[in-house]
XYZ file of C-alpha atoms in Angstrom:
276
model
C 14.005 -9.375 -22.977
C 12.703 -12.171 -20.971
C 11.445 -12.717 -17.557
C 14.747 -13.652 -16.130
C 16.198 -10.685 -17.375
C 13.940 -8.012 -15.761
C 13.671 -9.887 -12.648
C 9.773 -11.000 -12.938
C 10.123 -14.527 -12.194
C 11.892 -13.709 -8.714
C 9.190 -10.484 -8.018
C 6.166 -12.976 -8.519
C 7.268 -15.609 -6.301
C 7.849 -12.310 -3.739
C 4.463 -11.216 -4.424
C 2.863 -14.863 -3.805
C 4.517 -15.641 -0.810
C 3.223 -12.823 0.465
C -0.538 -13.080 -0.606
C -0.431 -16.685 1.040
C 0.568 -14.722 4.533
C -2.695 -12.335 4.033
C -4.715 -15.548 3.295
C -2.850 -16.829 6.648
C -3.954 -13.767 8.554
C -7.426 -13.663 6.754
C -8.167 -17.229 8.517
C -6.802 -16.134 11.682
C -9.251 -13.347 11.794
C -12.166 -15.535 11.175
C -11.410 -17.703 13.843
C -10.830 -14.229 16.279
C -14.038 -13.609 15.184
C -15.541 -16.962 15.847
C -13.751 -17.186 19.344
C -15.002 -13.851 20.206
C -18.803 -14.652 19.407
C -17.983 -17.928 22.071
C -17.023 -15.834 24.623
C -20.364 -14.112 25.007
C -21.760 -17.228 26.480
C -18.945 -18.603 29.135
C -19.705 -17.866 32.382
C -16.933 -20.458 33.787
C -13.735 -18.273 34.868
C -11.507 -21.360 33.120
C -13.615 -21.596 30.091
C -12.628 -17.550 29.859
C -9.293 -18.167 30.686
C -8.901 -20.932 28.347
C -10.540 -18.932 25.434
C -8.406 -15.611 26.209
C -5.256 -17.693 25.956
C -6.327 -19.166 21.956
C -7.402 -15.692 21.619
C -4.101 -14.117 22.583
C -1.707 -17.034 20.715
C -3.873 -15.895 17.332
C -3.585 -12.446 17.495
C 0.478 -13.287 18.671
C 0.590 -15.572 15.314
C -1.058 -12.662 13.294
C 1.584 -9.797 14.571
C 4.235 -12.467 14.063
C 2.787 -12.426 10.360
C 2.131 -8.909 9.871
C 5.696 -7.751 11.239
C 7.524 -10.025 8.953
C 5.313 -9.467 5.797
C 6.068 -5.663 6.539
C 9.678 -6.593 6.078
C 9.137 -8.183 3.032
C 7.094 -5.362 1.288
C 10.184 -2.900 2.538
C 12.326 -5.419 0.737
C 10.102 -5.400 -2.351
C 10.390 -1.582 -2.436
C 13.910 -1.804 -2.499
C 13.970 -4.443 -5.171
C 11.741 -2.556 -7.312
C 14.105 0.742 -7.448
C 17.505 -1.704 -7.723
C 15.503 -3.332 -10.925
C 15.493 -0.099 -12.765
C 18.640 -0.312 -13.154
C 18.270 -3.095 -15.647
C 18.259 -2.043 -19.039
C 14.657 -1.327 -20.080
C 13.634 -2.007 -16.629
C 13.830 2.363 -16.158
C 11.584 4.700 -13.948
C 8.281 4.569 -15.761
C 8.953 1.749 -18.261
C 6.343 -0.595 -18.461
C 8.161 -3.258 -16.478
C 8.403 -0.712 -13.701
C 4.882 0.469 -13.752
C 3.919 -3.229 -13.600
C 5.826 -4.257 -10.282
C 4.800 -0.607 -8.818
C 1.030 -1.356 -9.064
C 1.495 -4.842 -8.290
C 3.207 -4.291 -4.772
C 0.529 -1.220 -4.565
C -2.985 -3.713 -5.319
C -0.631 -5.862 -2.849
C -0.325 -3.663 0.360
C -4.127 -2.467 -0.562
C -4.876 -5.921 0.674
C -3.067 -5.418 3.822
C -4.470 -1.910 4.004
C -8.003 -3.323 4.253
C -6.323 -5.525 7.186
C -6.577 -2.532 9.001
C -10.340 -2.274 8.787
C -11.031 -5.673 9.253
C -9.001 -5.762 12.479
C -10.001 -2.253 14.140
C -13.922 -3.673 13.231
C -12.698 -6.394 15.448
C -11.429 -4.529 17.964
C -14.437 -2.091 17.853
C -17.036 -5.142 18.751
C -14.685 -6.164 21.672
C -14.801 -2.916 23.298
C -18.635 -2.854 22.585
C -19.027 -6.140 24.030
C -16.990 -4.993 27.012
C -19.002 -2.029 27.506
C -22.063 -4.512 27.025
C -20.916 -7.208 29.668
C -20.263 -4.034 32.379
C -23.506 -2.503 32.041
C -25.110 -6.548 31.771
C -23.508 -7.246 34.716
C -23.707 -3.824 37.091
C -27.613 -3.825 36.188
C -27.489 -7.894 37.450
C -25.457 -7.254 40.840
C -27.545 -3.402 41.593
C -30.655 -3.532 39.655
C -30.143 -0.400 38.376
C -28.834 0.600 35.104
C -25.251 2.287 35.016
C -24.248 5.467 33.495
C -21.321 6.179 30.750
C -19.622 7.088 33.901
C -19.792 4.254 35.814
C -19.429 2.174 32.810
C -16.119 3.485 31.786
C -14.648 3.981 35.229
C -15.180 0.344 35.548
C -13.117 -0.630 31.884
C -10.205 1.605 32.481
C -9.595 0.206 36.089
C -11.790 -2.880 36.875
C -11.988 -1.500 40.447
C -15.785 -1.909 41.110
C -15.434 -2.736 45.078
C -16.892 0.654 45.884
C -20.019 0.634 43.486
C -21.089 -2.323 44.656
C -20.336 -2.032 48.354
C -23.958 -1.278 49.843
C -25.004 -4.474 47.512
C -22.898 -6.588 49.124
C -24.327 -5.076 52.711
C -27.776 -5.474 51.364
C -27.524 -9.213 49.437
C -24.277 -11.026 51.081
C -20.895 -11.174 50.061
C -21.123 -14.253 48.275
C -23.593 -13.859 45.651
C -22.216 -10.626 44.828
C -18.565 -11.631 44.694
C -19.510 -14.633 42.197
C -20.736 -11.994 39.823
C -17.891 -9.514 40.607
C -15.833 -12.429 39.914
C -17.310 -12.824 36.507
C -16.903 -9.354 35.390
C -13.161 -9.066 36.206
C -12.438 -12.238 34.047
C -14.105 -10.725 31.126
C -12.555 -7.515 32.042
C -9.049 -9.106 31.770
C -9.814 -11.021 29.180
C -11.117 -8.441 26.807
C -8.811 -5.570 27.777
C -5.044 -7.834 27.382
C -6.958 -8.562 24.065
C -7.922 -5.124 23.032
C -4.133 -4.411 23.762
C -3.027 -6.804 21.701
C -5.190 -5.777 18.816
C -3.789 -2.274 19.511
C -0.702 -3.177 18.885
C -1.494 -5.099 15.393
C -3.432 -2.288 14.005
C 0.184 -0.195 14.724
C 1.832 -2.243 12.609
C -0.730 -2.520 9.848
C -0.951 1.347 9.853
C 2.784 1.236 9.369
C 2.234 -0.807 6.145
C -0.753 1.762 4.925
C 1.884 4.685 5.228
C 3.828 2.557 3.024
C 0.502 1.962 0.950
C -0.187 5.854 0.604
C 3.628 6.592 -0.383
C 4.186 3.887 -3.022
C 0.161 4.771 -4.345
C 1.858 8.682 -4.878
C 4.780 7.174 -6.707
C 2.507 5.109 -8.694
C 0.276 8.007 -9.142
C 3.740 10.511 -9.837
C 4.743 7.995 -12.562
C 1.637 7.408 -14.650
C 1.616 11.518 -14.456
C 5.468 11.244 -15.686
C 4.564 8.870 -18.336
C 1.618 10.844 -19.602
C 3.859 14.068 -19.719
C 6.312 12.530 -21.641
C 3.694 11.474 -24.288
C 2.370 14.653 -24.342
C 5.360 16.092 -24.702
C 6.608 13.796 -27.145
C 3.395 14.538 -29.061
C 3.943 18.492 -28.697
C 7.733 17.978 -30.013
C 6.638 15.824 -33.148
C 3.521 18.380 -33.370
C 6.363 21.317 -33.287
C 9.054 19.193 -35.740
C 6.295 18.748 -38.267
C 5.320 22.656 -38.109
C 8.906 23.357 -38.530
C 9.605 21.621 -41.398
C 6.292 23.110 -42.914
C 7.321 26.060 -42.430
C 10.917 25.367 -43.663
C 9.530 23.883 -46.994
C 7.528 26.977 -46.852
C 10.445 29.488 -46.503
C 12.360 27.491 -49.100
C 9.417 27.348 -51.389
C 9.137 31.266 -50.883
C 12.382 31.695 -51.279
C 13.087 30.004 -54.968
C 9.698 31.629 -55.762
C 11.924 35.177 -54.915
C 15.088 34.063 -56.915
C 12.867 33.128 -60.330
C 11.120 36.285 -59.618
C 14.586 38.023 -59.971
C 15.878 36.083 -62.406
C 12.937 37.285 -64.451
C 13.402 40.941 -64.144
C 16.467 40.763 -64.825
C 15.868 38.610 -68.263
C 13.388 41.364 -68.931
C 15.228 44.667 -67.776
C 18.170 43.383 -70.327
C 16.036 42.746 -72.896
C 14.568 45.766 -73.000
C 17.933 47.619 -72.799
C 19.307 45.634 -75.700
C 16.222 45.520 -78.064
C 17.411 42.376 -79.892
C 14.431 42.956 -82.078
C 15.626 46.037 -83.505
C 18.900 44.384 -84.956
C 16.688 42.068 -87.024
């Protein structure tokens, strides 16, 4: 059977297309990491805003690629099932196992992206907290506790916290600093939100990976079981044939004994030697 008959040519084209998607996402991930590092040193609101827009655009592109790839993977699963109807490509066949293994491997690569983007999101969250903590210290001269930082991150409302400082140092100086933290808050919050949406897409892919992995394990188990059953069947057949052969052997030996006994009995009764 050639590659055209078993559908492998089209299958490998689908695999290569999805691998190109993974490569695009990997490059965008590196761009986002680089942008995140640059954001740590930005102060001007305009620069922070511009970087935010670029990062949002890149995350959107990753989301679009991931959604398209998820659809392609689902189509690949359907094609794998349909391909089983072809001669020699049934469930558990070498062709079917090759397709399933290649599909699972591809999905595992996407699953790795879940961890990569989750790590980026965690880095951004940590940077968010560090920025808030540094800003609070710069403005107030004291370190904020965890509850205060959480409140700032969750609400972005810093008015009450800095009210006393505004009264002591003047509104202009403090408000400039607050504007920076607000810009960073808005930027990091929006990026985190988009990364969370992206992570959900990747998690959906992970479910496909787990299900397909279980299917592959099941197929391998069935194949191993089938091989074992065939071996047991062959052994049983061999044993049956051996027993059958032994039965025939004993049957003929019994018949032969009866014949010999009959001959001896006839000879003993007739005593032919007396007539000589």
